[in-house]
Short mmCIF file of C-alpha atoms in Angstrom, two decimals:
data_model
loop_
_atom_site.label_atom_id
_atom_site.label_comp_id
_atom_site.label_asym_id
_atom_site.label_seq_id
_atom_site.Cartn_x
_atom_site.Cartn_y
_atom_site.Cartn_z
CA MET K 2 159.93 35.40 90.52
CA ARG K 3 156.37 36.47 89.83
CA TYR K 4 155.50 38.88 87.06
CA LEU K 5 152.46 40.32 85.28
CA GLU K 6 151.59 39.67 81.65
CA ILE K 7 149.28 42.21 80.05
CA SER K 8 147.83 42.56 76.56
CA GLY K 9 146.70 46.16 76.23
CA LYS K 10 144.54 48.41 74.12
CA ARG K 11 141.23 47.28 75.63
CA PRO K 12 138.70 49.75 77.08
CA LEU K 13 137.75 49.13 80.70
CA ARG K 14 134.08 48.64 81.59
CA GLY K 15 132.28 47.50 84.70
CA GLU K 16 132.13 48.12 88.45
CA LEU K 17 134.88 48.00 91.04
CA THR K 18 134.99 48.29 94.84
CA ILE K 19 138.01 50.11 96.23
CA GLN K 20 139.92 48.21 98.94
CA GLY K 21 140.50 49.50 102.45
CA SER K 22 143.23 52.07 102.98
CA LYS K 23 146.79 50.79 103.32
CA ASN K 24 148.09 54.08 104.72
CA ALA K 25 145.37 54.08 107.38
CA ALA K 26 145.55 50.36 108.17
CA LEU K 27 149.23 50.40 109.14
CA PRO K 28 149.05 53.12 111.87
CA VAL K 29 145.65 51.86 113.09
CA LEU K 30 146.98 48.32 113.51
CA THR K 31 150.04 49.69 115.30
CA ALA K 32 147.73 51.68 117.59
CA CYS K 33 146.06 48.44 118.67
CA LEU K 34 149.13 47.98 120.87
CA LEU K 35 147.97 50.88 123.07
CA GLY K 36 145.59 48.97 125.34
CA ASP K 37 144.29 45.52 126.09
CA GLY K 38 141.41 43.54 124.67
CA PRO K 39 140.55 42.61 121.07
CA CYS K 40 140.30 45.46 118.57
CA VAL K 41 138.50 44.45 115.38
CA ILE K 42 139.43 46.26 112.16
CA GLU K 43 137.03 45.86 109.25
CA ASN K 44 137.76 46.51 105.56
CA CYS K 45 141.44 45.77 106.20
CA PRO K 46 143.24 45.14 102.89
CA GLN K 47 144.92 41.80 102.24
CA ILE K 48 148.31 43.18 101.25
CA GLN K 49 151.89 42.35 102.19
CA ASP K 50 152.53 45.49 104.28
CA VAL K 51 149.53 44.63 106.47
CA GLU K 52 150.69 41.03 106.87
CA ASP K 53 154.16 42.26 107.87
CA THR K 54 152.61 44.59 110.46
CA LEU K 55 150.54 41.74 111.91
CA ALA K 56 153.68 39.59 112.07
CA ILE K 57 155.44 42.31 114.08
CA LEU K 58 152.48 42.52 116.48
CA ARG K 59 152.62 38.76 117.02
CA LYS K 60 156.34 38.93 117.81
CA LEU K 61 155.53 41.52 120.49
CA GLY K 62 153.09 39.09 122.10
CA CYS K 63 149.79 40.16 120.52
CA LYS K 64 147.21 37.69 119.27
CA THR K 65 146.00 38.39 115.75
CA GLY K 66 143.42 36.84 113.49
CA ARG K 67 141.92 37.42 110.08
CA VAL K 68 138.65 36.36 108.50
CA GLY K 69 138.44 37.83 105.00
CA HIS K 70 138.84 41.59 105.32
CA THR K 71 138.28 41.64 109.09
CA VAL K 72 141.35 41.58 111.32
CA SER K 73 141.48 41.25 115.10
CA VAL K 74 144.36 42.31 117.35
CA ASP K 75 144.47 41.58 121.09
CA ALA K 76 147.46 43.22 122.76
CA SER K 77 146.66 41.91 126.27
CA GLY K 78 149.68 39.61 126.21
CA ALA K 79 152.14 42.08 124.69
CA GLU K 80 155.29 42.22 126.83
CA GLN K 81 158.15 42.64 124.35
CA PHE K 82 159.54 46.10 123.64
CA ALA K 83 161.97 45.08 120.88
CA ILE K 84 161.25 44.23 117.25
CA PHE K 85 163.89 42.95 114.85
CA GLY K 86 163.36 40.84 111.78
CA ALA K 87 162.66 40.85 108.08
CA GLU K 88 159.15 42.30 108.48
CA ALA K 89 160.34 45.38 110.37
CA GLU K 90 163.23 45.98 107.99
CA ARG K 91 160.98 45.56 104.94
CA ILE K 92 158.36 48.23 105.64
CA ARG K 93 158.79 51.93 106.25
CA SER K 94 155.84 52.08 108.66
CA SER K 95 157.64 49.89 111.22
CA VAL K 96 159.00 53.16 112.62
CA LEU K 97 155.50 53.86 114.02
CA PHE K 98 156.12 51.12 116.58
CA LEU K 99 158.52 53.57 118.22
CA GLY K 100 155.67 55.77 119.48
CA ALA K 101 153.37 52.86 120.24
CA LEU K 102 155.97 50.89 122.21
CA LEU K 103 157.03 53.95 124.19
CA GLY K 104 153.39 54.68 124.94
CA ARG K 105 152.71 51.15 126.17
CA MET K 106 156.05 49.94 127.57
CA GLY K 107 158.08 53.08 128.16
CA GLU K 108 160.84 51.44 126.15
CA ALA K 109 161.44 50.62 122.50
CA ALA K 110 164.05 48.92 120.32
CA LEU K 111 163.60 48.59 116.56
CA PRO K 112 165.65 48.55 113.36
CA TYR K 113 166.02 51.55 111.15
CA PRO K 114 162.95 51.43 108.88
CA GLY K 115 163.23 49.98 105.39
CA GLY K 116 160.93 49.57 102.43
CA CYS K 117 161.79 52.87 100.78
CA VAL K 118 163.57 53.28 97.44
CA ILE K 119 161.88 56.50 96.34
CA GLY K 120 164.19 58.89 98.14
CA SER K 121 165.64 60.08 101.40
CA ARG K 122 163.17 59.78 104.28
CA PRO K 123 165.14 60.63 107.44
CA ILE K 124 163.48 60.01 110.80
CA ASP K 125 165.11 62.93 112.61
CA LEU K 126 161.72 64.68 112.88
CA HIS K 127 160.34 61.63 114.71
CA LEU K 128 163.26 61.55 117.14
CA LYS K 129 163.18 65.29 117.88
CA ALA K 130 159.45 65.12 118.63
CA MET K 131 159.94 62.12 120.94
CA LYS K 132 162.70 63.90 122.85
CA LYS K 133 160.27 66.73 123.65
CA LEU K 134 157.93 64.13 125.16
CA GLY K 135 160.68 62.97 127.52
CA VAL K 136 162.23 60.16 125.46
CA ARG K 137 165.95 59.35 125.61
CA PHE K 138 167.77 57.64 122.72
CA PHE K 139 170.83 55.38 122.71
CA GLU K 140 172.93 53.90 119.92
CA ARG K 141 172.62 50.38 121.37
CA PRO K 142 172.31 48.90 124.85
CA ASP K 143 175.53 48.08 126.72
CA THR K 144 174.28 44.68 127.82
CA GLY K 145 171.67 42.11 126.92
CA THR K 146 170.72 40.17 123.82
CA LEU K 147 170.16 43.33 121.75
CA ARG K 148 173.65 44.78 122.10
CA GLU K 149 174.78 43.50 118.69
CA GLU K 150 171.74 44.76 116.76
CA ARG K 151 171.81 48.00 114.78
CA GLY K 152 168.81 50.21 115.29
CA ILE K 153 166.93 52.67 117.46
CA TYR K 154 166.90 52.26 121.25
CA ALA K 155 164.80 54.51 123.45
CA ASN K 156 163.23 54.73 126.88
CA ALA K 157 160.98 57.13 128.70
CA PHE K 158 160.47 56.81 132.43
CA HIS K 159 157.86 59.57 132.27
CA LEU K 160 156.16 60.48 129.00
CA HIS K 161 154.76 63.98 129.28
CA GLY K 162 152.96 66.41 127.03
CA ALA K 163 154.79 69.09 125.08
CA CYS K 164 154.34 71.65 122.31
CA ILE K 165 155.94 70.27 119.16
CA GLN K 166 156.53 72.41 116.09
CA LEU K 167 157.21 70.26 113.04
CA PRO K 168 159.35 72.04 110.42
CA GLN K 169 157.35 70.25 107.72
CA PRO K 170 154.01 68.40 107.87
CA SER K 171 155.50 64.91 108.00
CA VAL K 172 152.85 62.18 108.11
CA GLY K 173 155.10 59.70 109.89
CA ALA K 174 156.35 62.17 112.50
CA THR K 175 152.80 63.38 113.18
CA GLU K 176 151.45 59.84 113.63
CA ASN K 177 154.40 58.71 115.75
CA THR K 178 153.92 61.69 118.05
CA ILE K 179 150.20 60.94 118.38
CA LEU K 180 150.92 57.30 119.28
CA ALA K 181 153.40 58.32 121.98
CA ALA K 182 151.35 61.21 123.37
CA VAL K 183 147.91 59.59 123.63
CA LEU K 184 148.78 57.89 126.96
CA ALA K 185 151.29 60.52 128.17
CA ASP K 186 150.66 62.83 131.11
CA GLY K 187 149.31 66.25 130.23
CA GLU K 188 148.64 68.01 126.95
CA THR K 189 150.52 67.71 123.66
CA VAL K 190 150.12 70.16 120.79
CA ILE K 191 151.48 69.36 117.33
CA GLU K 192 151.92 72.47 115.17
CA ASN K 193 152.22 72.10 111.39
CA ALA K 194 150.78 68.58 111.70
CA ALA K 195 150.14 66.50 108.58
CA LEU K 196 146.69 67.01 107.05
CA GLU K 197 146.45 63.65 105.28
CA PRO K 198 143.11 61.81 105.68
CA GLU K 199 144.93 58.75 107.02
CA THR K 200 146.28 60.78 109.96
CA ASP K 201 142.75 61.90 110.80
CA GLU K 202 141.61 58.28 110.53
CA LEU K 203 144.19 57.26 113.15
CA CYS K 204 142.81 60.01 115.40
CA ARG K 205 139.21 58.80 114.89
CA PHE K 206 140.22 55.25 115.79
CA LEU K 207 142.00 56.36 118.94
CA ASN K 208 139.14 58.65 119.96
CA LEU K 209 136.73 55.76 119.57
CA ARG K 210 138.96 53.90 122.04
CA GLY K 211 138.65 56.75 124.56
CA ALA K 212 141.48 59.09 123.57
CA ASP K 213 141.08 62.88 123.51
CA ILE K 214 142.51 64.13 120.20
CA ARG K 215 141.23 67.23 118.41
CA ARG K 216 142.13 68.71 115.01
CA GLU K 217 142.05 72.47 115.45
CA ARG K 218 142.08 75.51 113.24
CA GLY K 219 145.13 75.73 111.01
CA GLY K 220 145.69 71.97 111.14
CA ARG K 221 147.05 71.91 114.71
CA ILE K 222 146.44 68.67 116.64
CA ARG K 223 145.81 68.80 120.40
CA ILE K 224 146.05 65.65 122.55
CA ILE K 225 145.01 65.28 126.19
CA GLY K 226 146.72 62.21 127.60
CA LYS K 227 144.55 59.42 128.99
CA LYS K 228 145.36 56.55 131.36
CA LYS K 229 143.62 53.79 129.43
CA LEU K 230 142.16 52.94 126.02
CA GLU K 231 139.34 50.51 125.31
CA ALA K 232 138.97 47.74 122.73
CA VAL K 233 136.70 48.68 119.81
CA ARG K 234 135.45 47.66 116.36
CA TYR K 235 136.43 50.03 113.55
CA ARG K 236 135.95 50.12 109.76
CA LEU K 237 138.67 51.57 107.55
CA ASP K 238 137.91 54.03 104.77
CA ALA K 239 138.64 53.27 101.11
CA ASP K 240 142.19 53.67 99.83
CA ARG K 241 142.46 57.00 98.01
CA ILE K 242 145.75 56.08 96.33
CA VAL K 243 144.43 52.77 94.97
CA ALA K 244 141.31 54.63 93.82
CA GLY K 245 143.45 57.26 92.10
CA SER K 246 145.61 54.62 90.43
CA TYR K 247 142.54 52.89 89.02
CA LEU K 248 140.95 56.16 87.91
CA LEU K 249 144.13 56.99 85.97
CA ALA K 250 144.24 53.54 84.39
CA GLY K 251 140.62 53.94 83.33
CA ALA K 252 141.42 57.33 81.82
CA ALA K 253 144.37 55.88 79.87
CA CYS K 254 142.40 52.92 78.50
CA GLY K 255 139.09 54.69 77.92
CA GLY K 256 135.70 53.25 78.71
CA THR K 257 133.19 53.54 81.54
CA VAL K 258 133.90 52.32 85.07
CA HIS K 259 131.79 52.75 88.19
CA PHE K 260 133.78 52.89 91.42
CA ARG K 261 131.91 51.89 94.54
CA ASN K 262 132.86 53.87 97.69
CA LEU K 263 135.10 56.25 95.73
CA PRO K 264 136.68 58.75 98.21
CA ALA K 265 136.06 61.68 95.89
CA GLU K 266 136.62 64.44 98.48
CA GLN K 267 140.09 63.07 99.24
CA LEU K 268 140.92 63.01 95.51
CA ALA K 269 139.92 66.59 94.66
CA ALA K 270 143.38 67.48 93.30
CA LEU K 271 143.41 64.45 90.96
CA LEU K 272 139.81 64.92 89.84
CA ALA K 273 140.59 68.53 88.83
CA ILE K 274 143.49 67.29 86.65
CA LEU K 275 141.38 64.54 85.07
CA SER K 276 138.69 67.09 84.29
CA ARG K 277 141.06 69.28 82.30
CA MET K 278 142.29 66.14 80.50
CA GLY K 279 138.74 65.56 79.24
CA VAL K 280 137.70 62.79 81.65
CA ALA K 281 134.23 62.99 83.20
CA ILE K 282 133.54 61.58 86.68
CA THR K 283 130.01 61.72 88.05
CA GLU K 284 129.02 62.41 91.65
CA GLU K 285 128.07 58.74 91.93
CA GLY K 286 131.66 57.71 91.10
CA THR K 287 131.40 56.72 87.42
CA LEU K 288 134.35 57.49 85.15
CA CYS K 289 133.68 58.14 81.46
CA ALA K 290 136.69 58.50 79.16
CA GLU K 291 136.03 58.80 75.43
CA GLY K 292 138.51 59.86 72.78
CA ARG K 293 142.14 60.81 73.25
CA LEU K 294 143.15 62.48 76.49
CA LEU K 295 144.32 66.08 76.59
CA ALA K 296 147.57 67.23 78.19
CA ALA K 297 147.37 68.19 81.89
CA GLY K 298 149.67 71.21 81.71
CA ASP K 299 151.81 71.70 84.81
CA VAL K 300 151.35 69.52 87.89
CA VAL K 301 153.22 69.94 91.18
CA THR K 302 153.18 67.32 93.93
CA ALA K 303 152.54 68.56 97.47
CA PRO K 304 151.35 67.35 100.88
CA TYR K 305 147.59 66.92 101.25
CA PRO K 306 145.37 68.55 100.02
CA GLY K 307 147.78 69.02 97.12
CA PHE K 308 148.42 66.47 94.39
CA PRO K 309 149.81 63.34 96.12
CA THR K 310 153.32 62.18 95.36
CA ASP K 311 152.00 58.59 95.52
CA LEU K 312 150.02 59.26 92.32
CA GLN K 313 152.82 61.02 90.47
CA SER K 314 154.11 57.88 88.72
CA PRO K 315 150.64 56.67 87.62
CA LEU K 316 149.86 60.16 86.31
CA MET K 317 153.16 60.24 84.41
CA ALA K 318 152.23 57.00 82.67
CA VAL K 319 148.87 58.38 81.58
CA LEU K 320 150.31 61.69 80.36
CA CYS K 321 152.57 59.71 78.01
CA VAL K 322 149.49 58.97 75.85
CA ALA K 323 147.77 62.37 76.26
CA GLN K 324 147.72 64.82 73.35
CA GLY K 325 150.23 67.61 73.93
CA VAL K 326 152.95 68.38 76.47
CA SER K 327 152.61 68.04 80.23
CA GLN K 328 155.01 68.60 83.09
CA ILE K 329 155.21 67.16 86.61
CA CYS K 330 157.40 68.75 89.26
CA GLU K 331 158.19 66.48 92.22
CA THR K 332 158.64 68.33 95.53
CA VAL K 333 158.46 65.43 98.00
CA PHE K 334 160.74 62.50 96.99
CA GLU K 335 163.77 62.87 94.77
CA ASN K 336 163.71 59.36 93.31
CA ARG K 337 160.08 59.32 92.16
CA PHE K 338 161.15 59.53 88.48
CA ARG K 339 162.67 56.03 88.46
CA THR K 340 159.61 54.87 86.50
CA ALA K 341 160.48 57.12 83.55
CA ALA K 342 163.25 54.82 82.28
CA GLU K 343 160.82 51.88 82.18
CA LEU K 344 158.13 53.90 80.39
CA ARG K 345 160.67 54.88 77.75
CA LYS K 346 161.04 51.17 76.93
CA MET K 347 157.36 51.32 75.92
CA GLY K 348 157.90 54.29 73.62
CA ALA K 349 157.21 57.14 76.04
CA ASP K 350 158.75 60.55 75.31
CA ILE K 351 159.91 61.75 78.76
CA THR K 352 162.59 64.31 79.54
CA ILE K 353 163.86 64.72 83.10
CA GLU K 354 165.34 68.05 84.16
CA GLY K 355 166.15 68.25 87.85
CA SER K 356 162.95 67.79 89.85
CA CYS K 357 160.67 68.08 86.81
CA ALA K 358 159.59 65.58 84.18
CA ARG K 359 158.27 66.66 80.79
CA MET K 360 155.99 64.26 78.88
CA LYS K 361 155.19 64.68 75.19
CA GLY K 362 152.21 62.48 74.49
CA THR K 363 152.38 59.81 71.84
CA ALA K 364 149.40 58.30 70.04
CA ALA K 365 150.11 54.90 71.57
CA LEU K 366 152.68 53.11 73.70
CA HIS K 367 153.83 49.62 72.75
CA GLY K 368 154.25 46.54 74.89
CA ALA K 369 157.66 45.78 76.43
CA ASP K 370 159.43 43.92 79.23
CA VAL K 371 159.76 46.33 82.15
CA ASN K 372 160.63 46.27 85.85
CA ALA K 373 158.59 47.84 88.65
CA PRO K 374 161.02 50.14 90.50
CA ASP K 375 158.77 50.59 93.54
CA LEU K 376 155.16 50.22 94.70
CA ARG K 377 153.56 53.16 92.87
CA GLY K 378 155.89 52.84 89.91
CA GLY K 379 154.60 49.29 89.51
CA ALA K 380 151.03 50.55 89.41
CA ALA K 381 152.08 53.12 86.81
CA LEU K 382 153.54 50.42 84.57
CA VAL K 383 150.31 48.42 84.86
CA ALA K 384 148.33 51.46 83.67
CA ALA K 385 150.78 52.01 80.79
CA ALA K 386 150.67 48.35 79.75
CA LEU K 387 146.87 48.31 79.80
CA ALA K 388 146.86 51.29 77.43
CA ALA K 389 149.71 50.02 75.19
CA ALA K 390 149.45 48.07 71.97
CA GLY K 391 150.75 44.52 72.27
CA ARG K 392 151.94 42.43 75.20
CA SER K 393 153.93 43.64 78.20
CA ARG K 394 155.64 41.79 80.99
CA ILE K 395 156.15 43.56 84.33
CA GLN K 396 158.74 42.16 86.74
CA GLY K 397 158.71 43.13 90.41
CA TYR K 398 155.18 42.09 91.27
CA ASP K 399 156.10 41.88 94.96
CA TYR K 400 156.39 45.66 95.04
CA ILE K 401 152.84 45.97 93.73
CA ALA K 402 151.51 43.40 96.20
CA ARG K 403 152.67 45.60 99.08
CA GLY K 404 149.84 48.04 98.40
CA TYR K 405 147.37 46.58 95.88
CA GLU K 406 145.31 43.68 97.17
CA ASP K 407 144.76 41.89 93.84
CA ILE K 408 145.46 44.08 90.85
CA CYS K 409 144.84 41.18 88.44
CA ARG K 410 141.41 40.41 89.88
CA ASP K 411 140.42 44.07 89.82
CA PHE K 412 141.36 44.75 86.21
CA GLN K 413 140.13 41.38 84.97
CA SER K 414 136.71 42.31 86.38
CA LEU K 415 136.81 45.34 84.05
CA GLY K 416 137.66 43.30 80.95
CA ALA K 417 141.45 43.67 80.93
CA ASP K 418 143.74 40.90 79.67
CA ILE K 419 146.09 40.62 82.64
CA ARG K 420 147.49 37.62 84.49
CA LEU K 421 150.06 36.81 87.14
CA THR K 422 152.66 34.17 86.24
CA ASP K 423 155.90 32.87 87.67
CA ASP K 424 159.27 31.91 86.16
CA ARG K 425 158.01 28.41 85.36
CA ASP K 426 155.37 30.03 83.13
CA GLU K 427 152.60 28.72 85.34
CA LYS K 428 149.46 30.77 85.72
CA VAL K 429 149.12 31.63 89.41
CA TRP K 430 146.15 33.96 89.49
#
C-alpha cells in the first residue's frame, strides 16, 4: 500500500508545467480505433487511466507505444469487438469503447463501466442515443465464449445518422454518440450536447483525421458521416482540472507560483472565485497569494462553463482555512462530499445539509492520517495537508495516480515537503 507523507505550512514558490489533459486523452485514444495507421498523441499524461486505456486497445489488436509523453496507437490490426478485464472494469471511460467499436466493427461487447465512487452515473443516455443510430442491445449472447460474461452487448448492421436530444448535457453520452456517428451514413445532430473543452478537443482530433464535425449555435453538434479517417499527429491541451487543483493548493499555502501553459479561459469560473478570495493571478499565469484567504460565499457546481464538480473537493479543502463562512452546493454527483469526513480529522469545520456543504474557516488545519475517498478527493487532501501544521499521511495514493501524473514531483519542485512511501516505510519517489 502506497501513501503520501506531507509536512505542511510551507509557502509554494517556483514554476510548474501543467500535464496533458486526462479527460481529453481518454476519448482521443479511444478514437484512434476509428481508422488504420499510426496516430501519434503528444503531451499524453503518464497516468493510470491512460495506461488502462492503452491496455484495452492492445487487447483489441492495436499496437501501442510510448516514448515519454508521446503515445502512438496503430489500429490496423484491430479485429476484436469484445473487451473484458480489470482495465475496463476499473475506469469509467471504458464505456466510450461502445461507440468506437460500433463505429469500426458494427458490434461491441464490454463490461458495465467501473471506476466511479462519487455517485450514480447511469449509462441509459448512452444507450438511448445509440438506439437512435440503429444499434440493438442484448443482455448477453446466446452462444460463444462471451455468454457467461455480464455486460453490454450491441450490434448495428447499418449505423445511420439521427437527431438526438439529450435530456442533460452528459459528457460521456455526447462523446459516445460522436464516436459512433463519425463513420455512420448520413447526418447526426446532437441537441443539448456537452460544452466541456475536452469534448471539443475530441472533435478537433477527429476533424484533423478527416471527419466533418461542427459545433453550432446553442451548443448543438452536427456530424456528417465519413467513410474513412486518416492517421494523424495531435497534441493534447493542458489539463484544466489538474491546473485548478494546483491553483487551489497554491492559494491555500500562499506564495508565488508561475504556471506554464495555464488554460485560463477554461478555468474562468474558478478564477472568479479565487479573485473574491483575495488571490491574484496574472495574465501570464502567475498566482500570488499573500495573507489569509477570504471566504468564497456561495458556490454551485454545474456543467461547463459553470464551476466544475471535479474541483469541488479541492475547493472545499481550501475554504476550510479561509476567513469566514462559505457554502458549496453540489448539483452533479451526490457522493462528492465524501472528502468532508477526512477533512474533519484535520480540524475542518464542515456541516453537510443535503446537497450543500457549509465550511467555517479555521486559522489552521493540523496534520492527520486520512484516506483518499476518490481521485479528486485525494487531491483535496493533498492541498489540505500542504496547508496544515504538522505531518499528514494520506492513504489511497492509487486513486490520485489515476489522474495526477506525479503529484510529489510537482509539489516538491515548488518547495513542498511531500514524499511517496509504502508500507515497508521505504521511500519510493
